[in-house]
Coordinates of C-alpha atoms in Angstrom, one line a residue:
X1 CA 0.0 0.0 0.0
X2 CA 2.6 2.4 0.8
X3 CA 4.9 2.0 -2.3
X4 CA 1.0 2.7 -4.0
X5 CA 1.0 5.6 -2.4
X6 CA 4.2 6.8 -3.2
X7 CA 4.1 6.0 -6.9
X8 CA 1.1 7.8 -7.1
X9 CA 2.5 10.7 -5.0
X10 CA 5.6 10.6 -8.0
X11 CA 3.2 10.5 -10.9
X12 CA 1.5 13.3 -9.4
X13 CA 4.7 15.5 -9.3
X14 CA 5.6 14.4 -12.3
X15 CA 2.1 15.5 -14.1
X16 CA 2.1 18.7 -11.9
X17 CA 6.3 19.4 -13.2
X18 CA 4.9 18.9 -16.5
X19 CA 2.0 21.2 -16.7
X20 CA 4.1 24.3 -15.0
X21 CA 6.9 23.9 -17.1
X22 CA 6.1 22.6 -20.6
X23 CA 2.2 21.5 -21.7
X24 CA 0.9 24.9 -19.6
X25 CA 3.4 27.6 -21.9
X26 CA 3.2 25.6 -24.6
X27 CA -0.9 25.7 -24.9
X28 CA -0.6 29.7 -24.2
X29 CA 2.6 30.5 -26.4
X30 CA 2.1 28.6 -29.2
X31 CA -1.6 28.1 -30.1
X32 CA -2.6 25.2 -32.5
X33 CA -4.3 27.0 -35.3
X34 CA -7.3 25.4 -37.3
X35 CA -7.9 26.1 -41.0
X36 CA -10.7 28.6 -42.3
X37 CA -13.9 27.2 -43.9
X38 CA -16.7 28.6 -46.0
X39 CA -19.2 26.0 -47.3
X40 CA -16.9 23.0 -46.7
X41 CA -14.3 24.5 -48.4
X42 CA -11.0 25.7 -47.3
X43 CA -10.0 29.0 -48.4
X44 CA -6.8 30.1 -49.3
X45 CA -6.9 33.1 -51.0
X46 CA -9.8 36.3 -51.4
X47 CA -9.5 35.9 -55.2
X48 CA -11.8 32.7 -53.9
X49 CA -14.4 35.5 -52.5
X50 CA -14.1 37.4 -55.9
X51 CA -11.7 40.3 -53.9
X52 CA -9.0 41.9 -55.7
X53 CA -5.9 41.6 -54.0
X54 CA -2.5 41.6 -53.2
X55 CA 0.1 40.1 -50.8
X56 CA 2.0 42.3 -48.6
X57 CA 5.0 42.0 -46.4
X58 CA 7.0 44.1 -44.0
X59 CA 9.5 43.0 -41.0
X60 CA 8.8 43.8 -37.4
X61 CA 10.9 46.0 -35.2
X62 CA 12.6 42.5 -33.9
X63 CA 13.3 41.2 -37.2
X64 CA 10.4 39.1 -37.9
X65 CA 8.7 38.7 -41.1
X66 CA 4.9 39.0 -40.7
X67 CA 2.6 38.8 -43.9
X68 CA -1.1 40.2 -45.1
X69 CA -3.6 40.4 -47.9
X70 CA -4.4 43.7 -48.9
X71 CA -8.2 43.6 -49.9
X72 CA -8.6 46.8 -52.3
X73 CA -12.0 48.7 -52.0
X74 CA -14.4 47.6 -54.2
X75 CA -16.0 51.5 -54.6
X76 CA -14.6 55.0 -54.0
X77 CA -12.0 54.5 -51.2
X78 CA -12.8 55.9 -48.3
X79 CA -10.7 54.6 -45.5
X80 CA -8.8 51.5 -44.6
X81 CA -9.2 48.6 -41.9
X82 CA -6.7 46.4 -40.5
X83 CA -8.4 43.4 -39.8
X84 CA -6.6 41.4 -36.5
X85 CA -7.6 38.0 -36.2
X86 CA -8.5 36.0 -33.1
X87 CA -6.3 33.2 -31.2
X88 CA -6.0 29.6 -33.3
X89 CA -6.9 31.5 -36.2
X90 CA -5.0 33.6 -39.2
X91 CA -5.8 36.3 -41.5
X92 CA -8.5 34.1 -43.3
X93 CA -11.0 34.2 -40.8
X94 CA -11.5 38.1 -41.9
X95 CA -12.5 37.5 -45.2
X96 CA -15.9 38.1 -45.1
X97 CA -15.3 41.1 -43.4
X98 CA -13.2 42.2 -45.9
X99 CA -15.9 41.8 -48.4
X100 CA -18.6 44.0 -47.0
X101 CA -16.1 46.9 -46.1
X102 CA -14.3 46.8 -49.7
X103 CA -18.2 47.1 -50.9
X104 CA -18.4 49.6 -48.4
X105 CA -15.3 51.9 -50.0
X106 CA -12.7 50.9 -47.4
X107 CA -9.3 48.7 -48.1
X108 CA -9.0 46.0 -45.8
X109 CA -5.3 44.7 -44.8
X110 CA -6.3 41.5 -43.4
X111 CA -3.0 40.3 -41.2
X112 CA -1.2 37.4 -39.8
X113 CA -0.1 38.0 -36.4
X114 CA 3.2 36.6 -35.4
X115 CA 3.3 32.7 -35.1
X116 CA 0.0 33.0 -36.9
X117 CA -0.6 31.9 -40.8
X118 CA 1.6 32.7 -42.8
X119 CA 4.2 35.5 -40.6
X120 CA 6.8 34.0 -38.4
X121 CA 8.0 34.4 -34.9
X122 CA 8.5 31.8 -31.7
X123 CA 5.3 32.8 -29.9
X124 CA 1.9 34.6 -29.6
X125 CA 2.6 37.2 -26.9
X126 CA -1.4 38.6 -26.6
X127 CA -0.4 41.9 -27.6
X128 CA 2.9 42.7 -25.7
X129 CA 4.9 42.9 -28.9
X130 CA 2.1 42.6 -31.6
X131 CA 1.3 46.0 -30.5
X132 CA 3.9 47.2 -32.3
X133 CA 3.8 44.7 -34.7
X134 CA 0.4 46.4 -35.9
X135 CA 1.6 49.9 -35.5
X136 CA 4.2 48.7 -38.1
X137 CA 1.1 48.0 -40.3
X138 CA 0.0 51.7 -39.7
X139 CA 3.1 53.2 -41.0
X140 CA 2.9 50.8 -44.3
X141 CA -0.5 51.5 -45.0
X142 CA 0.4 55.6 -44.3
X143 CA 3.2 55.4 -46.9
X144 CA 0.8 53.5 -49.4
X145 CA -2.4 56.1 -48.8
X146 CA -0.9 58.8 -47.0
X147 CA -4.0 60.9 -47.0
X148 CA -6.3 57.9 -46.0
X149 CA -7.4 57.4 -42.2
X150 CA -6.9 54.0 -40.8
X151 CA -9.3 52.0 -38.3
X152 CA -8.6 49.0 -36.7
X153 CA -11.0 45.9 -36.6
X154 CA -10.1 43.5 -34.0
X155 CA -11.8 39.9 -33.1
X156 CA -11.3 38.6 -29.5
X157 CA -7.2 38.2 -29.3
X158 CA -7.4 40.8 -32.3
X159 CA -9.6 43.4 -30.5
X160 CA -7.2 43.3 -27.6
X161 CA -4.4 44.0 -29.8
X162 CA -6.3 46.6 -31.2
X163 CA -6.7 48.6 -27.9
X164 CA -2.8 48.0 -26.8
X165 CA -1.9 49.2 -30.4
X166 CA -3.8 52.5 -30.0
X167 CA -2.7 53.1 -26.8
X168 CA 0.8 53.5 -28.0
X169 CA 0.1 54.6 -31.3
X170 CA -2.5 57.9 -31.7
X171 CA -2.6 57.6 -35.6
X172 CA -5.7 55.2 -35.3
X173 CA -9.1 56.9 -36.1
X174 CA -11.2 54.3 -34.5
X175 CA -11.8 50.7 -33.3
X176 CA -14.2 48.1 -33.3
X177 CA -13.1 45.3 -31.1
X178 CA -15.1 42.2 -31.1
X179 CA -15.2 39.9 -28.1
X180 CA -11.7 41.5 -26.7
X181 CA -10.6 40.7 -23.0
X182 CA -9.5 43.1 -20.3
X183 CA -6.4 41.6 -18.7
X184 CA -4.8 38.5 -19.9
X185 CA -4.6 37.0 -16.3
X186 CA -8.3 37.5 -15.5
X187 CA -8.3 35.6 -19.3
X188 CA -6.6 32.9 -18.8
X189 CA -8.5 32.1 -14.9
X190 CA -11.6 32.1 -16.4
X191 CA -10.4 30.1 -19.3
X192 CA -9.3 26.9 -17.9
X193 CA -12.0 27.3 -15.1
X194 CA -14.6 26.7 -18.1
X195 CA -12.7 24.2 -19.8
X196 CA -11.0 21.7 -16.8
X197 CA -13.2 23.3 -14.4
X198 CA -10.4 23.4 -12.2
X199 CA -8.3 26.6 -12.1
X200 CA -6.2 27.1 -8.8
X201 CA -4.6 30.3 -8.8
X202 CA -1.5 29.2 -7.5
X203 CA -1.0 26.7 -10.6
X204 CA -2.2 29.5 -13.1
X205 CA 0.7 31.5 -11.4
X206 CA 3.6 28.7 -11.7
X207 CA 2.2 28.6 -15.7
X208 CA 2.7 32.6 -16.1
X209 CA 5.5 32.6 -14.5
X210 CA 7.5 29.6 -17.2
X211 CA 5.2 31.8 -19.9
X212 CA 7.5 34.9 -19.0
X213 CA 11.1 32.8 -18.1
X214 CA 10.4 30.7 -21.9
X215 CA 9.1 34.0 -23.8
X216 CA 10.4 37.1 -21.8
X217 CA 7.1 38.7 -22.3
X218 CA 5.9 40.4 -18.8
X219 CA 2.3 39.5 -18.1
X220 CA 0.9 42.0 -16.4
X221 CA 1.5 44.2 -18.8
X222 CA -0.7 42.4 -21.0
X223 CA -3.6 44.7 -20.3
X224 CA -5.8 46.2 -22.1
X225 CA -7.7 47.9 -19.4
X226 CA -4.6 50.1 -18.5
X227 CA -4.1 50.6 -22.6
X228 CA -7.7 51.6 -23.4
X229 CA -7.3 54.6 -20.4
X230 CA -4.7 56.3 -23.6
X231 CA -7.2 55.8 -26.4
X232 CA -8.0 59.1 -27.9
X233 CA -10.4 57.8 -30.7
X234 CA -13.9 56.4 -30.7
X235 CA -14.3 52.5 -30.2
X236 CA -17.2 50.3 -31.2
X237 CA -17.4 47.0 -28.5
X238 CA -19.3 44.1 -29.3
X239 CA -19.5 41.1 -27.3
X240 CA -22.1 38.0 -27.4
X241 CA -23.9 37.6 -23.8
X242 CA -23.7 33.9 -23.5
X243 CA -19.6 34.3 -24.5
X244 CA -18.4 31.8 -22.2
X245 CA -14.7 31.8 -23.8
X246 CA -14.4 35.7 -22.8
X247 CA -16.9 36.7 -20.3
X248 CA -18.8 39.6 -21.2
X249 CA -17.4 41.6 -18.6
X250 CA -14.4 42.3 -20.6
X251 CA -16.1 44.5 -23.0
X252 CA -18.7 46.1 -20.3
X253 CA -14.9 47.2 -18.3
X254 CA -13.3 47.9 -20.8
X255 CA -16.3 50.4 -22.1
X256 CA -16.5 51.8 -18.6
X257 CA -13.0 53.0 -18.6
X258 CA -12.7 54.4 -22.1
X259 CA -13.4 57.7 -22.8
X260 CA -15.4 57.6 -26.3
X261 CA -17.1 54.6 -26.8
X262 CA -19.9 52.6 -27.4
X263 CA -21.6 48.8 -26.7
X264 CA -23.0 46.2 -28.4
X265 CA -24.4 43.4 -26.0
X266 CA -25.8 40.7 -28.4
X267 CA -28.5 38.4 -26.9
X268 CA -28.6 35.2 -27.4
X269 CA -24.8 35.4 -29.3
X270 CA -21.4 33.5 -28.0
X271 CA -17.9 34.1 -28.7
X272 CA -17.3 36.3 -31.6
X273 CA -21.1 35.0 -33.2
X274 CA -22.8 38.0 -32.7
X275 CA -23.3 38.3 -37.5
X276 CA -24.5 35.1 -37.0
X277 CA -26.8 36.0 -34.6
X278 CA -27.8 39.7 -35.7
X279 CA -27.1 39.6 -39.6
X280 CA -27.4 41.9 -41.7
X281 CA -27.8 44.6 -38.4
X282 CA -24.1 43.6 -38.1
X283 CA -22.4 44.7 -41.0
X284 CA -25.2 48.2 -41.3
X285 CA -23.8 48.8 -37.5
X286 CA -20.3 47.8 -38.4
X287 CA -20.3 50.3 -42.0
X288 CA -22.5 53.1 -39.9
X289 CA -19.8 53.3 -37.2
X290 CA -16.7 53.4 -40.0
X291 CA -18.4 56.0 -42.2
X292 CA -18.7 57.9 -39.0
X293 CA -15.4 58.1 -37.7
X294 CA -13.1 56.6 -40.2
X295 CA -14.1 58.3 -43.9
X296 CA -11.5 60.6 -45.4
X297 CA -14.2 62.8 -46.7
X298 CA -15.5 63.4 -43.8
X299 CA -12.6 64.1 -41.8
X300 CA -11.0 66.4 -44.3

């Protein structure tokens, strides 16, 4: 009985060693992605969806190559939109997006975030250094359409890398961010509570703690609730009410503390499924909030 006991007591450190130090990092830093679908089909290019297009490319401020689709407007260009996709995901997931707002007049530079798609790079960081990944964006799309303003269209991981972004970078005319959280701790609690329900602080700390010593990113500065405080321009929040991957609490903070903004609440809609949920109301809310605050005609 006792050597039971004591082999069980070893597998048990041996699980709990492994967790901390490799399978717990690992799930947050390097995200298994999943392919995009429409119909069945995988799609691998916006030609598929009838866009004009080209591929773009530029290298981060640490040397890393990160790559986009740049969806031209479809109609008299009026602004542009960086689309910024979700966790798991790449920059296919926002081509239907793309295809309303290049209908709409706007271009659309759909990107891959590092160690996303098709860009490189050894980890996702949440928006500690795609922050300035995306503000390396900006600056492309200024050179190509210098007189053009420049919105940013984030989805859950995306919409928090949208706030951080414009909370270091003031050359953003507004934000819609879609299912964003408001601190990356309070993200990843909630987030294993749901899924292993089981989520003991003090073994969420030992993981953060082997996420910073493997990736050198600092955590609690991964916090958009701090970023959103520096946000000049208006932002657009939308968040499903039964979101049970990001509570809807992250939007209604992260509304509350911003200084010109507004709240979709979608009833009845999960994690980034509120078009499903509202259709066509989403993309009229989604065009009527660009033309207001992101048209060049307007602002000129």
């Amino acid at each position: 009985m006792a050597i039971l006991i004591l082999i069980l007591a070893l597998v048990i450190l041996l699980a709990y060693f492994l967790l901390v130090n490799f399978v717990g990092p690992s799930m947050i830093l390097k995200p298994r992605q999943k392919n995009f679908l429409i119909d069945g089909k995988i799609i691998s290019s916006p030609s598929e969806l009838g866009l004009d297009y080209e591929n773009v490319e530029i290298k981060s401020f640490d040397g890393v190559t990160l790559k986009g689709w740049l969806v031209k407007a479809g109609s008299n260009l009026v602004g542009n939109v960086i689309y910024i996709h979700g966790t798991y995901t790449n920059k296919a997931f926002g081509l239907k997006r793309a295809k309303f707002l290049s209908e709409a007049g706007y271009n659309v530079l759909l990107i891959d975030l590092r160690y996303h798609g098709e860009s490189g790079g050894s980890f996702c960081t949440y928006g500690y250094l795609e922050k300035f990944d995306v503000s390396e964006w900006i600056s492309f799309l200024l050179k190509r359409f210098p007189d053009v303003p420049i919105a940013l269209f984030g989805i859950s991981l995306g919409g928090a890398v949208a706030i951080q972004t414009a909370g270091v970078d003031n050359r953003v005319c507004a934000i819609i961010a879609e299912g964003s959280f408001a601190n990356f701790y309070d993200l990843i609690f909630d987030y294993h509570k749901v899924k292993f329900k089981f989520s003991p602080k003090f073994l969420i700390n030992k993981v953060l703690e082997n996420v910073e010593r493997t990736s050198g990113i600092k955590v609690n500065e991964i916090s958009p609730i701090e970023y959103v405080k520096k946000v000049s321009c208006p932002v657009l929040y939308i968040h499903g009410k039964n979101d049970e991957t990001v509570k809807p609490w992250h939007s209604i903070v992260l509304h509350r503390y911003t200084s010109n903004s507004e709240i979709l609440l979608v009833e009845g809609a999960g994690h980034v499924n509120s078009w499903e949920v509202l259709g066509d109301g989403y993309r009229e809310k989604i065009i009527e909030f660009l033309w207001k605050n992101c048209n060049k005609n307007k602002i000129q």
